[in-house]
Amino acid sequence: MRAKEITIYDIARHLNIAPSTVSRGLKGHHTVSPDTQRKITEAAAEMGYQTNSFAVGLRTKRTNTIGVIIPRLNSNFVADVLAGIEKVTNTFGFNLIITQSLESREKEIRNVNTMFANRVDGLLLSLSGNTKDIEHLDIFFEKNIPVLFFDRVPSGSIPSVCIDNEEAGYRATRHLLQQGAKRIVHISGTHDINVYADRFKGYLRALNESDIAFNEDLLIIKNLDENTGEETADSIIKLKADGVFAANDISAVSCMNVLKNHGLKVPEDILIAGFNDDIISRSVSPPLTTIHCPAIKIGEAVAQTMIDHLLKNIDITSSIILETELIVRESTTR
């Protein structure tokens, strides 16, 4: 004979609390105290309670699951964004399915289809490096399943959560100019990705404001990884650059270390600035001037916007642009 299935009503009777409290406690809802949540989860485990996700989905027409697609997991920025997303979704009892596109549009399409097949309630998406259109999201749009972009976003007036990359690039370059640099190399990622294209626009604006003509030799497009220094040092030296603005911190630090090995002093001979304010920017010598990007707040904002839409029916109609900050450290202080 099949054993009787334990329900939230059995747990409620056992603990002498309301079934609704048990339900919220099992989801980790913030309205239930940590002590009560602990008692509920312990009782559920002892009594052999199992959540019937299929039944819940049929009843609510929700899976309480949000999909997240990111370009890559191996970056401090992405890790912090995910931490912000998880903090908010956990508070409201939502689960996450997280996949990475590995900078491939084809893999991003497969990820989108996987999310759709798993009936996610909403999708949070940062585009891959070679995604030039969003036609593969039509299956979501046609079913009115909300999609919200963050960080790497498509062109046009599509709701998203991001920073003003052009303004941040402008401030970093202007700082180098104010510190006396005249020949500033900009190490960028592919301009097919909006964040790098916009940081380059900021670089151009700062040069133009200082009446310095853009020299295309000073723009170096790379993968922005730990090999950037080895790949760019010779060019930077031959160009007689006195400043470097790199579009992320790992490439800036890589460049700094290799240039130092070539005998250049930072900041005496060359000024170097990065982007993101990763941990590495504070541990390198000299510490790196960089743009602080509020990654955790981006994650919190994109998750909260999606949950407000799902639970409160608040339309997602506008974009959220979060503030960045120029962090000046010894790599640009003479």
mmCIF file of C-alpha atoms in Angstrom:
data_model
loop_
_atom_site.group_PDB
_atom_site.id
_atom_site.type_symbol
_atom_site.label_atom_id
_atom_site.label_comp_id
_atom_site.label_asym_id
_atom_site.label_seq_id
_atom_site.Cartn_x
_atom_site.Cartn_y
_atom_site.Cartn_z
ATOM 1 C CA MET A 1 0.000 0.000 0.000
ATOM 2 C CA ARG A 2 1.276 3.454 -0.935
ATOM 3 C CA ALA A 3 2.076 5.659 2.052
ATOM 4 C CA LYS A 4 -0.057 8.744 2.576
ATOM 5 C CA GLU A 5 1.432 11.827 0.944
ATOM 6 C CA ILE A 6 2.385 14.502 3.479
ATOM 7 C CA THR A 7 0.868 17.915 2.785
ATOM 8 C CA ILE A 8 1.407 21.408 4.154
ATOM 9 C CA TYR A 9 -1.772 20.878 6.192
ATOM 10 C CA ASP A 10 -0.127 17.953 8.004
ATOM 11 C CA ILE A 11 2.903 20.120 8.792
ATOM 12 C CA ALA A 12 0.628 22.962 9.934
ATOM 13 C CA ARG A 13 -1.244 20.667 12.347
ATOM 14 C CA HIS A 14 2.043 19.272 13.643
ATOM 15 C CA LEU A 15 3.421 22.747 14.382
ATOM 16 C CA ASN A 16 0.050 24.320 15.278
ATOM 17 C CA ILE A 17 0.453 27.116 12.746
ATOM 18 C CA ALA A 18 -1.495 28.219 9.677
ATOM 19 C CA PRO A 19 -1.027 26.293 6.403
ATOM 20 C CA SER A 20 -0.328 29.610 4.647
ATOM 21 C CA THR A 21 2.597 30.159 7.031
ATOM 22 C CA VAL A 22 3.949 26.726 6.177
ATOM 23 C CA SER A 23 3.634 27.470 2.468
ATOM 24 C CA ARG A 24 5.504 30.777 2.755
ATOM 25 C CA GLY A 25 8.100 29.283 5.091
ATOM 26 C CA LEU A 26 8.923 26.481 2.661
ATOM 27 C CA LYS A 27 9.525 29.118 -0.011
ATOM 28 C CA GLY A 28 11.818 31.138 2.257
ATOM 29 C CA HIS A 29 9.479 34.115 2.186
ATOM 30 C CA HIS A 30 10.682 37.193 4.092
ATOM 31 C CA THR A 31 7.367 37.461 6.009
ATOM 32 C CA VAL A 32 8.177 34.285 7.948
ATOM 33 C CA SER A 33 10.798 34.608 10.684
ATOM 34 C CA PRO A 34 14.050 32.619 10.288
ATOM 35 C CA ASP A 35 13.252 30.615 13.428
ATOM 36 C CA THR A 36 9.825 29.613 12.120
ATOM 37 C CA GLN A 37 11.300 28.805 8.706
ATOM 38 C CA ARG A 38 13.808 26.510 10.404
ATOM 39 C CA LYS A 39 11.049 24.702 12.346
ATOM 40 C CA ILE A 40 8.987 24.301 9.181
ATOM 41 C CA THR A 41 11.853 22.892 7.090
ATOM 42 C CA GLU A 42 12.920 20.535 9.897
ATOM 43 C CA ALA A 43 9.347 19.254 10.321
ATOM 44 C CA ALA A 44 8.968 18.847 6.555
ATOM 45 C CA ALA A 45 12.167 16.786 6.387
ATOM 46 C CA GLU A 46 11.189 14.613 9.375
ATOM 47 C CA MET A 47 7.689 13.976 8.025
ATOM 48 C CA GLY A 48 8.860 13.246 4.471
ATOM 49 C CA TYR A 49 7.184 16.199 2.770
ATOM 50 C CA GLN A 50 7.843 16.640 -0.962
ATOM 51 C CA THR A 51 6.830 19.679 -2.977
ATOM 52 C CA ASN A 52 4.538 18.849 -5.883
ATOM 53 C CA SER A 53 5.888 21.402 -8.332
ATOM 54 C CA PHE A 54 3.715 20.144 -11.163
ATOM 55 C CA ALA A 55 0.530 20.618 -9.156
ATOM 56 C CA VAL A 56 1.633 24.056 -8.025
ATOM 57 C CA GLY A 57 2.302 25.042 -11.614
ATOM 58 C CA LEU A 58 -1.120 23.896 -12.762
ATOM 59 C CA ARG A 59 -2.813 25.761 -9.939
ATOM 60 C CA THR A 60 -0.947 29.057 -10.270
ATOM 61 C CA LYS A 61 0.023 28.882 -13.950
ATOM 62 C CA ARG A 62 3.532 29.609 -12.711
ATOM 63 C CA THR A 63 6.632 27.542 -12.105
ATOM 64 C CA ASN A 64 8.159 30.126 -9.740
ATOM 65 C CA THR A 65 11.258 29.874 -11.894
ATOM 66 C CA ILE A 66 13.147 32.659 -13.642
ATOM 67 C CA GLY A 67 15.665 31.958 -16.389
ATOM 68 C CA VAL A 68 18.993 33.780 -16.617
ATOM 69 C CA ILE A 69 21.246 33.695 -19.685
ATOM 70 C CA ILE A 70 24.697 35.257 -19.423
ATOM 71 C CA PRO A 71 27.667 35.375 -21.829
ATOM 72 C CA ARG A 72 30.147 33.736 -19.436
ATOM 73 C CA LEU A 73 30.293 32.695 -15.802
ATOM 74 C CA ASN A 74 34.038 33.282 -15.353
ATOM 75 C CA SER A 75 34.087 36.955 -14.399
ATOM 76 C CA ASN A 76 33.778 38.819 -11.121
ATOM 77 C CA PHE A 77 31.232 41.163 -12.688
ATOM 78 C CA VAL A 78 28.903 38.340 -13.728
ATOM 79 C CA ALA A 79 29.323 36.594 -10.367
ATOM 80 C CA ASP A 80 28.262 39.780 -8.577
ATOM 81 C CA VAL A 81 25.283 40.305 -10.906
ATOM 82 C CA LEU A 82 24.134 36.745 -10.221
ATOM 83 C CA ALA A 83 24.552 37.288 -6.480
ATOM 84 C CA GLY A 84 22.237 40.299 -6.719
ATOM 85 C CA ILE A 85 19.687 38.359 -8.759
ATOM 86 C CA GLU A 86 19.747 35.396 -6.372
ATOM 87 C CA LYS A 87 19.364 37.618 -3.304
ATOM 88 C CA VAL A 88 16.104 39.086 -4.595
ATOM 89 C CA THR A 89 14.618 35.977 -6.189
ATOM 90 C CA ASN A 90 15.289 33.901 -3.063
ATOM 91 C CA THR A 91 13.472 36.482 -0.918
ATOM 92 C CA PHE A 92 10.324 36.012 -2.998
ATOM 93 C CA GLY A 93 10.568 32.221 -3.288
ATOM 94 C CA PHE A 94 11.651 32.051 -6.950
ATOM 95 C CA ASN A 95 14.142 29.537 -8.295
ATOM 96 C CA LEU A 96 16.721 30.244 -10.993
ATOM 97 C CA ILE A 97 17.843 28.368 -14.088
ATOM 98 C CA ILE A 98 21.206 29.817 -15.147
ATOM 99 C CA THR A 99 22.916 29.109 -18.469
ATOM 100 C CA GLN A 100 25.805 30.695 -20.365
ATOM 101 C CA SER A 101 25.957 31.379 -24.088
ATOM 102 C CA LEU A 102 29.787 31.297 -24.231
ATOM 103 C CA GLU A 103 29.573 34.306 -26.558
ATOM 104 C CA SER A 104 27.746 32.207 -29.174
ATOM 105 C CA ARG A 105 24.455 33.250 -30.717
ATOM 106 C CA GLU A 106 23.728 29.621 -31.615
ATOM 107 C CA LYS A 107 24.168 28.507 -28.014
ATOM 108 C CA GLU A 108 22.110 31.467 -26.832
ATOM 109 C CA ILE A 109 19.288 30.309 -29.113
ATOM 110 C CA ARG A 110 19.503 26.804 -27.612
ATOM 111 C CA ASN A 111 19.452 28.303 -24.130
ATOM 112 C CA VAL A 112 16.363 30.357 -24.967
ATOM 113 C CA ASN A 113 14.586 27.246 -26.225
ATOM 114 C CA THR A 114 15.576 25.355 -23.079
ATOM 115 C CA MET A 115 14.159 28.128 -20.905
ATOM 116 C CA PHE A 116 10.920 28.091 -22.882
ATOM 117 C CA ALA A 117 10.649 24.295 -22.613
ATOM 118 C CA ASN A 118 11.116 24.569 -18.844
ATOM 119 C CA ARG A 119 8.223 27.060 -18.672
ATOM 120 C CA VAL A 120 10.138 29.806 -16.892
ATOM 121 C CA ASP A 121 7.922 32.647 -15.693
ATOM 122 C CA GLY A 122 10.341 35.250 -17.050
ATOM 123 C CA LEU A 123 13.754 35.543 -18.683
ATOM 124 C CA LEU A 124 16.711 37.767 -17.745
ATOM 125 C CA LEU A 125 19.221 38.030 -20.570
ATOM 126 C CA SER A 126 22.640 39.548 -21.269
ATOM 127 C CA LEU A 127 23.424 39.082 -24.956
ATOM 128 C CA SER A 128 26.286 37.057 -26.379
ATOM 129 C CA GLY A 129 29.133 38.693 -28.271
ATOM 130 C CA ASN A 130 27.801 37.781 -31.711
ATOM 131 C CA THR A 131 24.061 38.234 -31.177
ATOM 132 C CA LYS A 132 22.952 40.914 -33.640
ATOM 133 C CA ASP A 133 19.179 40.432 -33.453
ATOM 134 C CA ILE A 134 16.650 39.021 -31.001
ATOM 135 C CA GLU A 135 14.359 37.127 -33.346
ATOM 136 C CA HIS A 136 14.983 33.933 -31.356
ATOM 137 C CA LEU A 137 13.034 35.530 -28.485
ATOM 138 C CA ASP A 138 9.836 35.702 -30.510
ATOM 139 C CA ILE A 139 8.607 32.496 -28.821
ATOM 140 C CA PHE A 140 8.630 34.416 -25.535
ATOM 141 C CA PHE A 141 7.100 37.591 -26.941
ATOM 142 C CA GLU A 142 4.301 35.683 -28.688
ATOM 143 C CA LYS A 143 3.327 33.979 -25.407
ATOM 144 C CA ASN A 144 3.640 37.239 -23.416
ATOM 145 C CA ILE A 145 6.389 35.766 -21.259
ATOM 146 C CA PRO A 146 8.396 38.752 -19.994
ATOM 147 C CA VAL A 147 12.000 39.218 -21.094
ATOM 148 C CA LEU A 148 14.266 41.790 -19.454
ATOM 149 C CA PHE A 149 17.775 42.589 -20.671
ATOM 150 C CA PHE A 150 20.722 43.638 -18.529
ATOM 151 C CA ASP A 151 24.284 44.867 -19.132
ATOM 152 C CA ARG A 152 24.617 43.788 -22.786
ATOM 153 C CA VAL A 153 21.404 44.938 -24.375
ATOM 154 C CA PRO A 154 19.972 45.186 -27.901
ATOM 155 C CA SER A 155 19.743 48.496 -29.719
ATOM 156 C CA GLY A 156 16.563 50.512 -29.579
ATOM 157 C CA SER A 157 14.219 51.463 -26.791
ATOM 158 C CA ILE A 158 13.905 48.030 -25.182
ATOM 159 C CA PRO A 159 13.493 47.863 -21.384
ATOM 160 C CA SER A 160 16.753 46.943 -19.686
ATOM 161 C CA VAL A 161 18.935 47.455 -16.618
ATOM 162 C CA CYS A 162 22.418 48.755 -17.310
ATOM 163 C CA ILE A 163 24.909 51.572 -16.776
ATOM 164 C CA ASP A 164 25.745 54.554 -18.974
ATOM 165 C CA ASN A 165 28.837 53.044 -20.587
ATOM 166 C CA GLU A 166 29.500 56.082 -22.769
ATOM 167 C CA GLU A 167 29.554 58.440 -19.800
ATOM 168 C CA ALA A 168 31.797 56.047 -17.862
ATOM 169 C CA GLY A 169 34.239 55.772 -20.759
ATOM 170 C CA TYR A 170 34.255 59.543 -21.067
ATOM 171 C CA ARG A 171 35.062 60.031 -17.387
ATOM 172 C CA ALA A 172 37.924 57.516 -17.424
ATOM 173 C CA THR A 173 39.487 59.092 -20.517
ATOM 174 C CA ARG A 174 38.963 62.643 -19.282
ATOM 175 C CA HIS A 175 40.742 61.727 -16.042
ATOM 176 C CA LEU A 176 43.785 60.462 -17.983
ATOM 177 C CA LEU A 177 43.807 63.687 -20.020
ATOM 178 C CA GLN A 178 43.564 65.787 -16.881
ATOM 179 C CA GLN A 179 46.546 63.903 -15.462
ATOM 180 C CA GLY A 180 48.618 64.921 -18.498
ATOM 181 C CA ALA A 181 48.239 62.016 -20.926
ATOM 182 C CA LYS A 182 48.026 62.985 -24.609
ATOM 183 C CA ARG A 183 48.478 59.703 -26.510
ATOM 184 C CA ILE A 184 45.948 57.372 -24.897
ATOM 185 C CA VAL A 185 45.583 53.825 -26.146
ATOM 186 C CA HIS A 186 42.082 52.411 -25.771
ATOM 187 C CA ILE A 187 41.985 48.626 -25.411
ATOM 188 C CA SER A 188 38.455 47.547 -26.279
ATOM 189 C CA GLY A 189 36.387 44.469 -26.977
ATOM 190 C CA THR A 190 34.501 43.987 -30.219
ATOM 191 C CA HIS A 191 32.181 46.888 -30.974
ATOM 192 C CA ASP A 192 29.453 44.418 -31.899
ATOM 193 C CA ILE A 193 28.888 44.368 -28.125
ATOM 194 C CA ASN A 194 27.113 47.535 -27.009
ATOM 195 C CA VAL A 195 29.061 48.042 -23.777
ATOM 196 C CA TYR A 196 32.403 48.245 -25.592
ATOM 197 C CA ALA A 197 31.051 50.335 -28.446
ATOM 198 C CA ASP A 198 29.633 52.816 -25.925
ATOM 199 C CA ARG A 199 32.837 52.997 -23.856
ATOM 200 C CA PHE A 200 34.680 53.796 -27.068
ATOM 201 C CA LYS A 201 32.189 56.587 -27.795
ATOM 202 C CA GLY A 202 32.991 58.038 -24.373
ATOM 203 C CA TYR A 203 36.711 57.832 -25.154
ATOM 204 C CA LEU A 204 36.133 59.721 -28.416
ATOM 205 C CA ARG A 205 34.041 62.383 -26.689
ATOM 206 C CA ALA A 206 36.751 63.089 -24.145
ATOM 207 C CA LEU A 207 39.405 63.380 -26.874
ATOM 208 C CA ASN A 208 37.211 65.702 -28.916
ATOM 209 C CA GLU A 209 36.524 67.881 -25.871
ATOM 210 C CA SER A 210 40.295 68.294 -25.456
ATOM 211 C CA ASP A 211 40.804 69.010 -29.184
ATOM 212 C CA ILE A 212 42.804 65.824 -29.666
ATOM 213 C CA ALA A 213 42.253 64.117 -33.012
ATOM 214 C CA PHE A 214 41.390 60.433 -32.898
ATOM 215 C CA ASN A 215 44.230 58.212 -34.086
ATOM 216 C CA GLU A 216 42.908 54.814 -35.136
ATOM 217 C CA ASP A 217 46.297 53.255 -34.349
ATOM 218 C CA LEU A 218 45.549 53.941 -30.679
ATOM 219 C CA LEU A 219 42.429 51.751 -30.734
ATOM 220 C CA ILE A 220 43.278 48.098 -30.048
ATOM 221 C CA ILE A 221 40.510 45.472 -30.214
ATOM 222 C CA LYS A 222 41.201 42.351 -28.148
ATOM 223 C CA ASN A 223 39.464 39.570 -26.177
ATOM 224 C CA LEU A 224 40.113 41.504 -22.952
ATOM 225 C CA ASP A 225 41.615 38.575 -21.056
ATOM 226 C CA GLU A 226 44.831 37.854 -19.153
ATOM 227 C CA ASN A 227 46.773 37.606 -22.442
ATOM 228 C CA THR A 228 46.006 41.202 -23.411
ATOM 229 C CA GLY A 229 49.268 42.556 -22.015
ATOM 230 C CA GLU A 230 51.466 40.220 -24.035
ATOM 231 C CA GLU A 231 49.410 40.958 -27.140
ATOM 232 C CA THR A 232 49.504 44.755 -26.847
ATOM 233 C CA ALA A 233 52.670 45.790 -24.981
ATOM 234 C CA ASP A 234 54.932 46.062 -28.043
ATOM 235 C CA SER A 235 52.361 48.177 -29.894
ATOM 236 C CA ILE A 236 51.838 50.474 -26.915
ATOM 237 C CA ILE A 237 55.585 51.051 -26.585
ATOM 238 C CA LYS A 238 56.061 51.647 -30.349
ATOM 239 C CA LEU A 239 53.134 54.097 -30.339
ATOM 240 C CA LYS A 240 54.866 56.035 -27.536
ATOM 241 C CA ALA A 241 51.608 56.059 -25.610
ATOM 242 C CA ASP A 242 51.524 57.841 -22.277
ATOM 243 C CA GLY A 243 48.139 56.521 -21.220
ATOM 244 C CA VAL A 244 45.990 53.351 -21.471
ATOM 245 C CA PHE A 245 42.260 53.063 -20.931
ATOM 246 C CA ALA A 246 41.269 49.388 -20.977
ATOM 247 C CA ALA A 247 37.620 48.339 -21.150
ATOM 248 C CA ASN A 248 37.976 45.910 -18.257
ATOM 249 C CA ASP A 249 40.278 45.444 -15.274
ATOM 250 C CA ILE A 250 41.847 42.118 -16.165
ATOM 251 C CA SER A 251 43.203 43.473 -19.455
ATOM 252 C CA ALA A 252 44.357 46.684 -17.755
ATOM 253 C CA VAL A 253 46.263 44.735 -15.089
ATOM 254 C CA SER A 254 47.708 42.335 -17.668
ATOM 255 C CA CYS A 255 48.895 45.310 -19.699
ATOM 256 C CA MET A 256 50.350 47.040 -16.632
ATOM 257 C CA ASN A 257 52.357 43.979 -15.587
ATOM 258 C CA VAL A 258 53.864 43.390 -19.027
ATOM 259 C CA LEU A 259 54.711 47.066 -19.540
ATOM 260 C CA LYS A 260 56.461 47.076 -16.155
ATOM 261 C CA ASN A 261 58.455 44.016 -17.258
ATOM 262 C CA HIS A 262 59.519 46.044 -20.293
ATOM 263 C CA GLY A 263 60.969 48.690 -17.989
ATOM 264 C CA LEU A 264 58.133 51.258 -17.979
ATOM 265 C CA LYS A 265 57.093 52.771 -14.676
ATOM 266 C CA VAL A 266 53.439 53.205 -13.754
ATOM 267 C CA PRO A 267 52.337 55.975 -13.380
ATOM 268 C CA GLU A 268 55.608 57.900 -14.030
ATOM 269 C CA ASP A 269 55.983 56.770 -17.673
ATOM 270 C CA ILE A 270 52.444 55.704 -18.478
ATOM 271 C CA LEU A 271 49.029 56.072 -16.849
ATOM 272 C CA ILE A 272 46.673 53.087 -16.826
ATOM 273 C CA ALA A 273 42.931 52.915 -16.079
ATOM 274 C CA GLY A 274 40.547 49.973 -16.205
ATOM 275 C CA PHE A 275 36.835 49.271 -15.843
ATOM 276 C CA ASN A 276 34.612 47.324 -13.378
ATOM 277 C CA ASP A 277 36.480 47.731 -10.058
ATOM 278 C CA ASP A 278 37.191 44.002 -9.759
ATOM 279 C CA ILE A 279 39.157 42.699 -6.777
ATOM 280 C CA ILE A 280 42.268 42.519 -8.949
ATOM 281 C CA SER A 281 42.225 46.304 -9.372
ATOM 282 C CA ARG A 282 42.897 46.705 -5.642
ATOM 283 C CA SER A 283 45.516 43.967 -5.272
ATOM 284 C CA VAL A 284 47.851 44.928 -8.138
ATOM 285 C CA SER A 285 50.815 47.261 -7.596
ATOM 286 C CA PRO A 286 50.267 50.090 -8.074
ATOM 287 C CA PRO A 287 46.503 49.850 -7.382
ATOM 288 C CA LEU A 288 44.476 50.452 -10.526
ATOM 289 C CA THR A 289 42.322 53.460 -11.286
ATOM 290 C CA THR A 290 39.023 52.107 -12.578
ATOM 291 C CA ILE A 291 35.306 52.660 -13.072
ATOM 292 C CA HIS A 292 33.208 51.137 -10.305
ATOM 293 C CA CYS A 293 30.310 49.267 -11.905
ATOM 294 C CA PRO A 294 27.489 48.409 -9.433
ATOM 295 C CA ALA A 295 27.173 44.777 -10.486
ATOM 296 C CA ILE A 296 25.247 43.563 -7.432
ATOM 297 C CA LYS A 297 22.792 46.455 -7.766
ATOM 298 C CA ILE A 298 22.306 45.623 -11.454
ATOM 299 C CA GLY A 299 21.375 42.064 -10.432
ATOM 300 C CA GLU A 300 19.050 43.260 -7.686
ATOM 301 C CA ALA A 301 17.352 45.788 -9.970
ATOM 302 C CA VAL A 302 16.789 43.410 -12.876
ATOM 303 C CA ALA A 303 15.417 40.705 -10.545
ATOM 304 C CA GLN A 304 13.181 43.106 -8.611
ATOM 305 C CA THR A 305 11.776 44.574 -11.835
ATOM 306 C CA MET A 306 10.913 41.108 -13.122
ATOM 307 C CA ILE A 307 9.319 40.009 -9.833
ATOM 308 C CA ASP A 308 7.308 43.237 -9.553
ATOM 309 C CA HIS A 309 5.919 42.437 -12.977
ATOM 310 C CA LEU A 310 5.141 38.803 -12.129
ATOM 311 C CA LEU A 311 3.651 39.361 -8.669
ATOM 312 C CA LYS A 312 2.254 42.881 -8.858
ATOM 313 C CA ASN A 313 1.515 43.098 -12.593
ATOM 314 C CA ILE A 314 3.684 46.228 -12.912
ATOM 315 C CA ASP A 315 4.471 46.712 -16.597
ATOM 316 C CA ILE A 316 8.100 46.651 -17.731
ATOM 317 C CA THR A 317 8.074 49.758 -19.896
ATOM 318 C CA SER A 318 11.266 51.685 -19.203
ATOM 319 C CA SER A 319 14.984 51.148 -18.698
ATOM 320 C CA ILE A 320 16.922 51.557 -15.471
ATOM 321 C CA ILE A 321 20.356 53.170 -15.724
ATOM 322 C CA LEU A 322 22.527 52.869 -12.634
ATOM 323 C CA GLU A 323 25.319 55.257 -11.659
ATOM 324 C CA THR A 324 29.017 54.422 -11.997
ATOM 325 C CA GLU A 325 31.920 56.009 -10.154
ATOM 326 C CA LEU A 326 35.492 56.825 -11.138
ATOM 327 C CA ILE A 327 37.819 55.316 -8.505
ATOM 328 C CA VAL A 328 41.175 57.103 -8.661
ATOM 329 C CA ARG A 329 44.153 55.067 -7.442
ATOM 330 C CA GLU A 330 47.933 55.189 -7.764
ATOM 331 C CA SER A 331 48.113 53.912 -11.392
ATOM 332 C CA THR A 332 47.121 57.402 -12.583
ATOM 333 C CA THR A 333 48.404 59.585 -9.718
ATOM 334 C CA ARG A 334 51.724 61.271 -10.409
#
